[in-house]
Tab-separated table of C-alpha atoms and ligand atoms in Angstrom:
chain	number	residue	atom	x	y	z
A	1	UNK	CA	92.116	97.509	95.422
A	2	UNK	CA	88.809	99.439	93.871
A	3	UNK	CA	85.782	96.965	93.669
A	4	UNK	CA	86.456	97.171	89.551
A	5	UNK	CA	89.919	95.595	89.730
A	6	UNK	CA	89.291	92.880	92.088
A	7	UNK	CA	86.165	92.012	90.203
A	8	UNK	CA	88.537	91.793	86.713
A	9	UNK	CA	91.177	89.867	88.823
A	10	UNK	CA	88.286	87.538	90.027
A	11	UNK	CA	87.075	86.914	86.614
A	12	UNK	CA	90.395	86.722	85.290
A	13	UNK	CA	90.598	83.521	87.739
A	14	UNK	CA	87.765	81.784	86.658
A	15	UNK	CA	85.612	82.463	89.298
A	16	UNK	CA	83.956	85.252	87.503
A	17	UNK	CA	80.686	83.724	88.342
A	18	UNK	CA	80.617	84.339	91.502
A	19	UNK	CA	82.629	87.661	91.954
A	20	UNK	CA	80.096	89.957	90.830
A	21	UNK	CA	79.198	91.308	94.509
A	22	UNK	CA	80.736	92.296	97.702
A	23	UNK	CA	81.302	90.252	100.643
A	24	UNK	CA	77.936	89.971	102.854
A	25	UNK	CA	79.701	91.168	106.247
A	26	UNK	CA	81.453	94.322	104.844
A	27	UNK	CA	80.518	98.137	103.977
A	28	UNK	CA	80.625	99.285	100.837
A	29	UNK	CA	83.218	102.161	101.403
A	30	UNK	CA	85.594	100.002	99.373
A	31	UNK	CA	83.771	100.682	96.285
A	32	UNK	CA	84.206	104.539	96.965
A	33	UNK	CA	87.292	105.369	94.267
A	34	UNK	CA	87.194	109.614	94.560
A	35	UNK	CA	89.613	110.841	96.825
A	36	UNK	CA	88.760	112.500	100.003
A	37	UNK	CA	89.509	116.016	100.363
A	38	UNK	CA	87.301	116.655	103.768
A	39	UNK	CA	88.214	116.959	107.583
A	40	UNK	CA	90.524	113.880	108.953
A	41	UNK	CA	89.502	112.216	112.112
A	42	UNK	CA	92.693	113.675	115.140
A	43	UNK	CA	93.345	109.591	116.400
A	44	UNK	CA	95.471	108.932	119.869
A	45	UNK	CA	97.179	106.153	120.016
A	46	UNK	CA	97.304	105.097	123.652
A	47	UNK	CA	100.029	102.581	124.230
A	48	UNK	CA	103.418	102.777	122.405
A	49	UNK	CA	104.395	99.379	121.491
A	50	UNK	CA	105.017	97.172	118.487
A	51	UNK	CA	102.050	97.285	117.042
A	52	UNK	CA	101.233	100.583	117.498
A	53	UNK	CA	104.103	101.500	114.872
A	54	UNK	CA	102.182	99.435	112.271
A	55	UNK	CA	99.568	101.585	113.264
A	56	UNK	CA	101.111	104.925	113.064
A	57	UNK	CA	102.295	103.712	109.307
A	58	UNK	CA	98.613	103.376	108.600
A	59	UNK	CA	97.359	106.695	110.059
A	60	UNK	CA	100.014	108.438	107.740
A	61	UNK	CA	98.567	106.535	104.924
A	62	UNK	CA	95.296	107.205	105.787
A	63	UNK	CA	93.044	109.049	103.491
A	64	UNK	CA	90.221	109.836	106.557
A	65	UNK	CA	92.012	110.617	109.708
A	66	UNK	CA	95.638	111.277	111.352
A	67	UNK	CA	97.528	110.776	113.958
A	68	UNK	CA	96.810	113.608	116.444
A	69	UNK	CA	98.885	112.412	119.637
A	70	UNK	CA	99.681	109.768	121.727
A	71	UNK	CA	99.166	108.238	125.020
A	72	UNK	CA	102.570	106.536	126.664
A	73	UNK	CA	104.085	106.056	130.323
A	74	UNK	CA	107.131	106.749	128.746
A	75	UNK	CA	108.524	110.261	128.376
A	76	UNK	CA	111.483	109.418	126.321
A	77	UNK	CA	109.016	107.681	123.938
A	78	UNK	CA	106.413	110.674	123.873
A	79	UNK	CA	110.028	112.631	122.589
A	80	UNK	CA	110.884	110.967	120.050
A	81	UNK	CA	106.799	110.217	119.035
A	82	UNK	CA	105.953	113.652	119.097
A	83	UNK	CA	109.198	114.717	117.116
A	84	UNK	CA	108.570	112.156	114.394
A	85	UNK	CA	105.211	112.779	114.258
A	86	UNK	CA	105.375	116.805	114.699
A	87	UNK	CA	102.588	115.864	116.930
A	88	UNK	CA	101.817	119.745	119.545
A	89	UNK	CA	102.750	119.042	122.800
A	90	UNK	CA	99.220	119.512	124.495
A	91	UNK	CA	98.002	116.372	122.007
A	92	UNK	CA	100.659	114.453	124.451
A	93	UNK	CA	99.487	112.541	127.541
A	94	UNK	CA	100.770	109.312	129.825
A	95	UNK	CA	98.218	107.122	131.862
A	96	UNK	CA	98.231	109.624	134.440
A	97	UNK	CA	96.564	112.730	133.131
A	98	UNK	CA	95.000	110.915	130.565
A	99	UNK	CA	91.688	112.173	131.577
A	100	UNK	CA	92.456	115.268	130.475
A	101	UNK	CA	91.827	114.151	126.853
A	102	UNK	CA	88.175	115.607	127.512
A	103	UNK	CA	88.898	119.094	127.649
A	104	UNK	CA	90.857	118.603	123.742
A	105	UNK	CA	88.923	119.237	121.072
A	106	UNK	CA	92.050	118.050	118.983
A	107	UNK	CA	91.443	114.712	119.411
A	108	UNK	CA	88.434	112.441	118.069
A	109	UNK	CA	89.421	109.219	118.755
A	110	UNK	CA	91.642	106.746	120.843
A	111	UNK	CA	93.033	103.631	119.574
A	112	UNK	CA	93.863	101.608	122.635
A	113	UNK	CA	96.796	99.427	121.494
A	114	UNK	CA	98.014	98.619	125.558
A	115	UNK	CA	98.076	94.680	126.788
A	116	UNK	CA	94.407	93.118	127.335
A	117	UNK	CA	93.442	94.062	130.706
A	118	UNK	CA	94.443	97.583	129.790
A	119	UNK	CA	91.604	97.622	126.969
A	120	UNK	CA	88.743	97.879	129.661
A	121	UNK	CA	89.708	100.655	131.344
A	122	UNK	CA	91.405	103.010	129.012
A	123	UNK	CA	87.910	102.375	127.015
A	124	UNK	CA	85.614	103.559	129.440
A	125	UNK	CA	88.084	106.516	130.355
A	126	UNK	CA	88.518	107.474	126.973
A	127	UNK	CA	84.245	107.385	126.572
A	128	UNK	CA	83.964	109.026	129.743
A	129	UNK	CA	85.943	111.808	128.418
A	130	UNK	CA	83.977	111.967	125.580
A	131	UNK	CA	85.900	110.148	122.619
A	132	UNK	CA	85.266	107.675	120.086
A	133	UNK	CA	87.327	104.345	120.777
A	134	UNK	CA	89.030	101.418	118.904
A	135	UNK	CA	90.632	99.017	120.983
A	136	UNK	CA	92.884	96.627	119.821
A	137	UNK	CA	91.505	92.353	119.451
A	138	UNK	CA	90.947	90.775	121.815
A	139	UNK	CA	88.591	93.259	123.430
A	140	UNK	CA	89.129	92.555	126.760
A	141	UNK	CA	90.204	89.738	128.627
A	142	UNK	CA	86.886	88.606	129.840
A	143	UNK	CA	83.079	88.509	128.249
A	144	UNK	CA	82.104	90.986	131.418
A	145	UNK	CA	84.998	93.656	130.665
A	146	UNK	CA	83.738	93.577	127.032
A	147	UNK	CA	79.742	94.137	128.115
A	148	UNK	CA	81.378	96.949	130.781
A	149	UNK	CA	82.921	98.893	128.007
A	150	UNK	CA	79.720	98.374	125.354
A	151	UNK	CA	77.728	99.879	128.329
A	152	UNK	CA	80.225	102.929	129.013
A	153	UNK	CA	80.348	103.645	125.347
A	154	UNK	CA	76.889	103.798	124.826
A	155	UNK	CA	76.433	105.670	128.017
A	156	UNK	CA	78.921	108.539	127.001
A	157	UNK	CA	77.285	108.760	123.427
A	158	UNK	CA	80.417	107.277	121.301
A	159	UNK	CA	81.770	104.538	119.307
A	160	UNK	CA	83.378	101.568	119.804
A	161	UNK	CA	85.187	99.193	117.337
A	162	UNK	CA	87.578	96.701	117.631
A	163	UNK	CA	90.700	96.437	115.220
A	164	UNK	CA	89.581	93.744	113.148
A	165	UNK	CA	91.966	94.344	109.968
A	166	UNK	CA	90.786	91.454	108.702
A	167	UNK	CA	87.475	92.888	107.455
A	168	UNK	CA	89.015	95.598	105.193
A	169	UNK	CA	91.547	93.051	103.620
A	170	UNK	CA	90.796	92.021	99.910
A	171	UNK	CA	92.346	88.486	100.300
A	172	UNK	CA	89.832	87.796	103.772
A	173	UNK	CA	86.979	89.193	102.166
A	174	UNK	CA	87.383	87.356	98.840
A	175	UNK	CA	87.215	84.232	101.295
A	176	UNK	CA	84.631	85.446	102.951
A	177	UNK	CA	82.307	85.851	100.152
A	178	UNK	CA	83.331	82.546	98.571
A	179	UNK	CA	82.004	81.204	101.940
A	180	UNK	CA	79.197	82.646	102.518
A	181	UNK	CA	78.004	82.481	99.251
A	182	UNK	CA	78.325	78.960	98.779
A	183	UNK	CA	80.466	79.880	95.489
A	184	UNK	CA	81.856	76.268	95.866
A	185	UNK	CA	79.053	75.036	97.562
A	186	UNK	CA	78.309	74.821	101.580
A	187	UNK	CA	81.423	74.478	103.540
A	188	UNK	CA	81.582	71.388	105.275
A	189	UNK	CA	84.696	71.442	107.057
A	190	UNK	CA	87.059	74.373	107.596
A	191	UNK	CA	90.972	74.415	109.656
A	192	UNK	CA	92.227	77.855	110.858
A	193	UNK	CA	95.623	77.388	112.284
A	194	UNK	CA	97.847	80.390	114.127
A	195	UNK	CA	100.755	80.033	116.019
A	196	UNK	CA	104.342	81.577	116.633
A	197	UNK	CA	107.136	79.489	117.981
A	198	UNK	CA	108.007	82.402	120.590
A	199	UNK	CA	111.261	80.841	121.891
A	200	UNK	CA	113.872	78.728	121.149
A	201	UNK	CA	113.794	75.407	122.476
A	202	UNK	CA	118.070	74.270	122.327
A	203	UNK	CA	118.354	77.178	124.465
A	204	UNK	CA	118.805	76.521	127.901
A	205	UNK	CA	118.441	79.927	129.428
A	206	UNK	CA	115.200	80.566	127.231
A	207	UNK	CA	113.414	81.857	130.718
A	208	UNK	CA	111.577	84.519	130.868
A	209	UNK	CA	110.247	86.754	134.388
A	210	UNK	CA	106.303	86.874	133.542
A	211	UNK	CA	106.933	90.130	135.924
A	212	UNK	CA	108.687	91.834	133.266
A	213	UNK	CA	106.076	94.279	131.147
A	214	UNK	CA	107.557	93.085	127.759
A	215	UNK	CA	106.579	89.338	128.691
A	216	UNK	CA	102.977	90.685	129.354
A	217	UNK	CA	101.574	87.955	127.279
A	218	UNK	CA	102.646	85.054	129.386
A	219	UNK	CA	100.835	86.712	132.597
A	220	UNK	CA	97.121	85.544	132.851
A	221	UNK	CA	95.701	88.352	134.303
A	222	UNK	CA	97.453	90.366	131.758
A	223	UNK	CA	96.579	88.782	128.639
A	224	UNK	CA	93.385	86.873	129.933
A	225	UNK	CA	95.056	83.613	128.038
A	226	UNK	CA	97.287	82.581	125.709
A	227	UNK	CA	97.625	81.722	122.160
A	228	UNK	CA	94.115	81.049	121.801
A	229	UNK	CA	93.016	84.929	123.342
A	230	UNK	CA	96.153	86.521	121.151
A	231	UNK	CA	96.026	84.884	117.948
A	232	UNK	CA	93.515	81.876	117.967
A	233	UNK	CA	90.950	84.835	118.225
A	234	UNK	CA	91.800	85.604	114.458
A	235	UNK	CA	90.931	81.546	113.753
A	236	UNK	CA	87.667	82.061	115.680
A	237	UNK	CA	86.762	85.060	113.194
A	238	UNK	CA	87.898	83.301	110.247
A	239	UNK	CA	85.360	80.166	111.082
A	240	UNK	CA	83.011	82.663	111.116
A	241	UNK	CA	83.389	84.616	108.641
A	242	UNK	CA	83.788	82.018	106.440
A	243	UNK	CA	80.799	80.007	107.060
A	244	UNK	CA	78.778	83.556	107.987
A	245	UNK	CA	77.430	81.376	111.392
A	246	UNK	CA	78.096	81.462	114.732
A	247	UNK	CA	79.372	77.921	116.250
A	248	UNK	CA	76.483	76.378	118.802
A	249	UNK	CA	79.336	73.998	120.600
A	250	UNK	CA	82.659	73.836	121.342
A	251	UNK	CA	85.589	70.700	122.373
A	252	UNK	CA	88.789	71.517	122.896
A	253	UNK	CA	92.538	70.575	124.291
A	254	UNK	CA	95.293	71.764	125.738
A	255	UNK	CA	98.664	71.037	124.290
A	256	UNK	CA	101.290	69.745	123.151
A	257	UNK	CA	103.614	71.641	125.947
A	258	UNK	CA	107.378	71.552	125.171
A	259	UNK	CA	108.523	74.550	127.905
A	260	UNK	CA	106.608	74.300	130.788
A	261	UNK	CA	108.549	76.473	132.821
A	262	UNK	CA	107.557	79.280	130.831
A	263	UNK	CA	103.960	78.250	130.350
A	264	UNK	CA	102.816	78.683	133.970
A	265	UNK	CA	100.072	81.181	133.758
A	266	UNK	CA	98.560	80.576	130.093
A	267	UNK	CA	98.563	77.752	127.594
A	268	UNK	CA	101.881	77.133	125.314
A	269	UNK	CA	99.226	75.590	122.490
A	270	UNK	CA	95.746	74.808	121.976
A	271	UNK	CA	93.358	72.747	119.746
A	272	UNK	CA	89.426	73.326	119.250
A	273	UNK	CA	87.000	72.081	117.750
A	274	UNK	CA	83.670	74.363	116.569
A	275	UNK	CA	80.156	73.125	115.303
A	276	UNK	CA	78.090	75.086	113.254
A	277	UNK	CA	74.141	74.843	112.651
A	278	UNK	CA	74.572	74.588	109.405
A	279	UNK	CA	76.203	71.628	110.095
A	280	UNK	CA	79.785	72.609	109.331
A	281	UNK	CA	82.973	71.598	111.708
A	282	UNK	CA	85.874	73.686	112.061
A	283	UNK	CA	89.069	72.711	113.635
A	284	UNK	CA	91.560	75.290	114.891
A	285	UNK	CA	94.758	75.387	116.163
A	286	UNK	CA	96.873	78.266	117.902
A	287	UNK	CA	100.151	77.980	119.682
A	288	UNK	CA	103.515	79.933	121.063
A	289	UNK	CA	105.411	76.624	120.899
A	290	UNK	CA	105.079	76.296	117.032
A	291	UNK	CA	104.630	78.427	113.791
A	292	UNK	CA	101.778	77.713	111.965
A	293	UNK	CA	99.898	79.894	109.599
A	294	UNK	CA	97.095	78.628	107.608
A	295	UNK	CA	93.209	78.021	106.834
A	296	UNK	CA	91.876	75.797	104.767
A	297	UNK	CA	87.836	75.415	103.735
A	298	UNK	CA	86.248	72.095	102.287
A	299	UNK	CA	83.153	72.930	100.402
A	300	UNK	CA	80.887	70.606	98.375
A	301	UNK	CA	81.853	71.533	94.983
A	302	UNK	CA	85.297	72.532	95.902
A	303	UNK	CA	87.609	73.794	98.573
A	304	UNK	CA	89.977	77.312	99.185
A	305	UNK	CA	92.838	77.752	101.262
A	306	UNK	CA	95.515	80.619	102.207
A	307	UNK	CA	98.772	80.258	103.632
A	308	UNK	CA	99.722	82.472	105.319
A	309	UNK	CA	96.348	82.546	106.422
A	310	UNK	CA	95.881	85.007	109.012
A	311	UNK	CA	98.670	86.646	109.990
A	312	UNK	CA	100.089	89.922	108.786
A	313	UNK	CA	100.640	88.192	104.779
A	314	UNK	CA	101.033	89.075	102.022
A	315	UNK	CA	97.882	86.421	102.008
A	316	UNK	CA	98.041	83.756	99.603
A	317	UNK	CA	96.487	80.841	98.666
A	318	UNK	CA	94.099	78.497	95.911
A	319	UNK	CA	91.023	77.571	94.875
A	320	UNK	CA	89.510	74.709	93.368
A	321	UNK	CA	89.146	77.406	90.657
A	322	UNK	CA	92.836	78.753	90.538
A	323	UNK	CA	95.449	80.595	92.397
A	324	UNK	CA	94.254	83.420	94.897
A	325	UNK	CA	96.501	86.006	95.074
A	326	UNK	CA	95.364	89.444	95.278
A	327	UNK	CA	97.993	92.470	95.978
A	328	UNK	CA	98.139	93.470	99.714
A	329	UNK	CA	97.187	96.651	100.624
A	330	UNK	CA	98.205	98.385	103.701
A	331	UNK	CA	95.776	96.878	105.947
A	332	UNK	CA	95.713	99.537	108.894
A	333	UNK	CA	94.886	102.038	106.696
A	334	UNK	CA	92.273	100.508	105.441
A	335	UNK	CA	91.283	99.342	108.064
A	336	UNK	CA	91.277	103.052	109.762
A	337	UNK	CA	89.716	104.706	106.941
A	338	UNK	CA	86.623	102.305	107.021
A	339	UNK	CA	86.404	103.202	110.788
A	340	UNK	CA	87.071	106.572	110.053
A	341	UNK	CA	84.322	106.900	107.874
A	342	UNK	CA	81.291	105.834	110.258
A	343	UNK	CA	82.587	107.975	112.672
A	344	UNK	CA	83.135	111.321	109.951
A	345	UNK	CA	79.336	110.081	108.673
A	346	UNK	CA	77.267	109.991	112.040
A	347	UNK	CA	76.569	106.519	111.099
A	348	UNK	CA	76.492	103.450	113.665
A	349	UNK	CA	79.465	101.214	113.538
A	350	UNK	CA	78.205	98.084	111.682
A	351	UNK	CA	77.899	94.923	113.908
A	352	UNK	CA	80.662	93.307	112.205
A	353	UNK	CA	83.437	95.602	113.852
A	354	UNK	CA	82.000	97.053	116.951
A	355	UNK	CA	81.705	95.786	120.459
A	356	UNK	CA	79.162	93.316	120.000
A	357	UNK	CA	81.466	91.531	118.076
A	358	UNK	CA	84.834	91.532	120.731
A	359	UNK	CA	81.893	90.237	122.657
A	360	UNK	CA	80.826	87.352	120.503
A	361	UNK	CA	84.542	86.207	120.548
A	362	UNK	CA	85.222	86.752	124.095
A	363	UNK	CA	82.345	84.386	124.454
A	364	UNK	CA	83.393	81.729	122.419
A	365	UNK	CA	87.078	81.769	123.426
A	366	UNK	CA	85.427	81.628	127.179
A	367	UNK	CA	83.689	78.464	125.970
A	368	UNK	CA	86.941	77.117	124.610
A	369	UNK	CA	88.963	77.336	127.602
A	370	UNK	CA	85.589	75.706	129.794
A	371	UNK	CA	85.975	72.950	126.855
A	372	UNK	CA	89.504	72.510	127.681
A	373	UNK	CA	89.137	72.640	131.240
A	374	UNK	CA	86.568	70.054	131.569
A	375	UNK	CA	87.297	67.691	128.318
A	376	UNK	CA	83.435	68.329	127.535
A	377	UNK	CA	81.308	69.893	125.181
A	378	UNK	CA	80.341	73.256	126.006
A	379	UNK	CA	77.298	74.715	124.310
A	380	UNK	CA	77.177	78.168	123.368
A	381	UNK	CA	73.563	79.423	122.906
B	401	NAD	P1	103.678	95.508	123.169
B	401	NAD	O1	104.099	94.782	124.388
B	401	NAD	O2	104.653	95.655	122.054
B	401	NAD	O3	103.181	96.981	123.561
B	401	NAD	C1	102.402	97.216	124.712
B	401	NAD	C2	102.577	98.673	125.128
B	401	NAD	O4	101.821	98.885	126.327
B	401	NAD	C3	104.036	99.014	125.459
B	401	NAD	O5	104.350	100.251	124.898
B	401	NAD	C4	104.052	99.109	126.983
B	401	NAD	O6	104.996	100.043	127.474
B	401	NAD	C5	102.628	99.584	127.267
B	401	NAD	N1	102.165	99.280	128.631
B	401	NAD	C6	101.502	100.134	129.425
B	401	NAD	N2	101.215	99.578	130.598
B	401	NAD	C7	101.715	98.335	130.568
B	401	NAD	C8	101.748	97.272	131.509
B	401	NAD	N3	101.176	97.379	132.723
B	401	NAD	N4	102.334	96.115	131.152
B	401	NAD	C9	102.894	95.979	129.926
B	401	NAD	N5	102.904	96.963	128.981
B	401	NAD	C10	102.327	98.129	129.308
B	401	NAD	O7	102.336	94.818	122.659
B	401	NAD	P2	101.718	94.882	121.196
B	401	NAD	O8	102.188	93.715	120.415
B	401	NAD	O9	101.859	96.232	120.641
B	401	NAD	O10	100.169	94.580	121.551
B	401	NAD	C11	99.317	95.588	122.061
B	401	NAD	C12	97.862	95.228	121.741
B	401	NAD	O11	97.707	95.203	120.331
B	401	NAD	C13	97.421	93.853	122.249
B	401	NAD	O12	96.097	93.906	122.671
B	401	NAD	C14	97.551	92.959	121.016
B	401	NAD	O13	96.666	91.867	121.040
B	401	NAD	C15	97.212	93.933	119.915
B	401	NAD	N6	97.841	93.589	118.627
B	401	NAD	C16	97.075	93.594	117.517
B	401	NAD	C17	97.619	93.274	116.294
B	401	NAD	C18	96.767	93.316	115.051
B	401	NAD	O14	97.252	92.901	114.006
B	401	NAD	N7	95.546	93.811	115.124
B	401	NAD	C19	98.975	92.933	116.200
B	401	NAD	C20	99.741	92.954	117.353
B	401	NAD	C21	99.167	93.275	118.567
């Protein structure tokens, strides 16, 4: 949506007061409305799974870059890949000539969209051989892998951004900016809730091999956690986002567990609890035992909320000022083109969506599971 419609959309909500700039966190390519008729950005996508077919929707919708080839273990996958994507079969590699990537001048970029752990060192690889990278949230499955890759990245000369959709999505940034800019007042109090119920409970034989590659997110050194790394990471951003802070201390628990056979390695659910120096609390919730999908922010003058929240959407939600429902977009794309343009542009990636930041939430989900480990309150400073 152009700046111009969401601002009419705004006022036509009653909220005009407060809609007449852009969120304080993002870039201002959204207000761009010409079309863009220059050189697209080749992208890789390393890592053939679910969510790298969302992202292969979004590349074709993209306005700044394309997708150039692919990275897969899987040579009946890099088939049928390359054949839907007419993608030249030199732009095709698996994990183990990978490295070859530098010698291509076809390709600009890898998105890394492999399990956790993988993030690490398909990121330095891909900046050792010279390309930009976006890896997929959560960086990496530990603050040390994240500071590894910053350090290879800025080594090798390239960029580094994490897939944070949620920055290029109208609905997030219209909470965002009624956050931060107090346009109901300070937020006092904010819940972020995400969770999937990932298996059925009547059913008996519900077990799962954490062995098996597809169950990748049940494995610890896999996924580095559970819910909270996979999607409570999305509640962490939302806190701050919202409230435009970073939290200075953290509680949390673990629970409630309904399967613990399957929960071995990583947490079936988890609840936390963030302060803010501006005073504010925020409690979060993320689980695989139940489906939740929600945020809600208590401000002095008011309060917003979206459910769904912070999922995939179509976002929706109120004010204390009206409905909030602004038309999705397709938020890879947007997400993609926004990347896309830093790169095209020679300009830094902002701090919002680059490394620093996977690092800022690697920390605090660290904290978290310390908080739940020990039942005390772990500073973050
Ligand atoms: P997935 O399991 O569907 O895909 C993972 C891919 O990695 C598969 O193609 C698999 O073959 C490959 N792979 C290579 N080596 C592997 C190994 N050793 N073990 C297991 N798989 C291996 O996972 P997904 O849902 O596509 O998630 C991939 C990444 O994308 C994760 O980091 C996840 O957090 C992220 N993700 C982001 C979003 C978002 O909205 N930004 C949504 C979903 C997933």
């Amino acid at each position: 949506m152009s700046a111009l419609t969401r601002r009419g959309f705004l006022e036509k909500l009653g909220a005009g007061s407060v809609a007449a700039s852009l969120p304080l966190l993002l870039p201002s390519v959204h207000a761009a409305t010409a079309p863009y008729n220059g050189p697209k950005l080749n992208v890789a996508l390393c890592g053939l799974g679910n969510y790298a077919r969302m992202l292969a929707e979004g590349l074709q919708a993209s306005q700044y870059c394309r997708l150039a080839g692919v990275v897969t273990g899987h040579a009946d996958k890099a088939a049928a890949w390359q054949q839907q994507y007419q993608l030249p079969p030199q732009n095709i590699y698996n994990y183990n000539n990978f490295d070859g990537i530098a010698h291509n001048p076809n390709i600009d970029v890898v998105y890394i969209v492999l399990p956790n752990f993988l993030h690490k060192p398909f990121t330095i690889r891909a900046a050792q051989a010279g390309k930009h990278v976006i890896t997929e949230k959560p960086m990496a499955t530990t603050a040390a892998d994240c500071e590894a890759m910053i350090a290879a990245c800025n080594k090798a000369g390239v960029q580094l951004a994490v897939g944070y959709r949620m920055h290029f999505e109208p609905t997030q940034q219209e909470i965002m900016r009624l956050g931060q800019q107090k346009a109901f007042g300070p937020v006092r109090y904010l819940e972020a809730g995400l969770g999937y119920k990932t298996y059925n409970l009547a059913d008996a034989n519900d077990m799962v091999d954490i062995n098996d590659d597809t169950q990748w997110r049940l494995h610890k050194t896999k996924a580095g956690g559970g819910p909270l790394m996979d999607l409570g990471v999305y509640c962490v951003q939302a806190a701050r986002y919202v409230l435009g802070e970073e939290p200075v201390a953290v509680t949390a628990q673990f629970g409630p567990v309904h399967h613990a056979q399957r929960f071995t390695q990583v947490e079936e659910s988890i609840t936390w609890q963030m302060q803010f120096p501006g005073g504010a609390a925020a409690n979060c919730t993320s689980s695989y035992g139940f489906n939740i999908d929600k945020l809600y922010a208590s401000a002095d003058d008011g309060y917003f909320e979206l459910s769904p929240a912070l999922s995939h959407g179509p976002f929706t939600g109120k004010t204390s000022a009206g409905i909030l429902n602004i038309p999705p977009i397709n938020q890879q794309a947007s997400q993609l083109d926004a990347m896309a343009q830093y790169i095209i542009n020679k300009q830094p990636m902002p701090a919002h969506i680059n490394g620093s930041e996977g690092l800022r939430d690697i920390r605090i989900i660290e904290a978290i599971y310390k908080a739940a480990q020990t039942g005390g309150v772990v500073k973050l400073v």
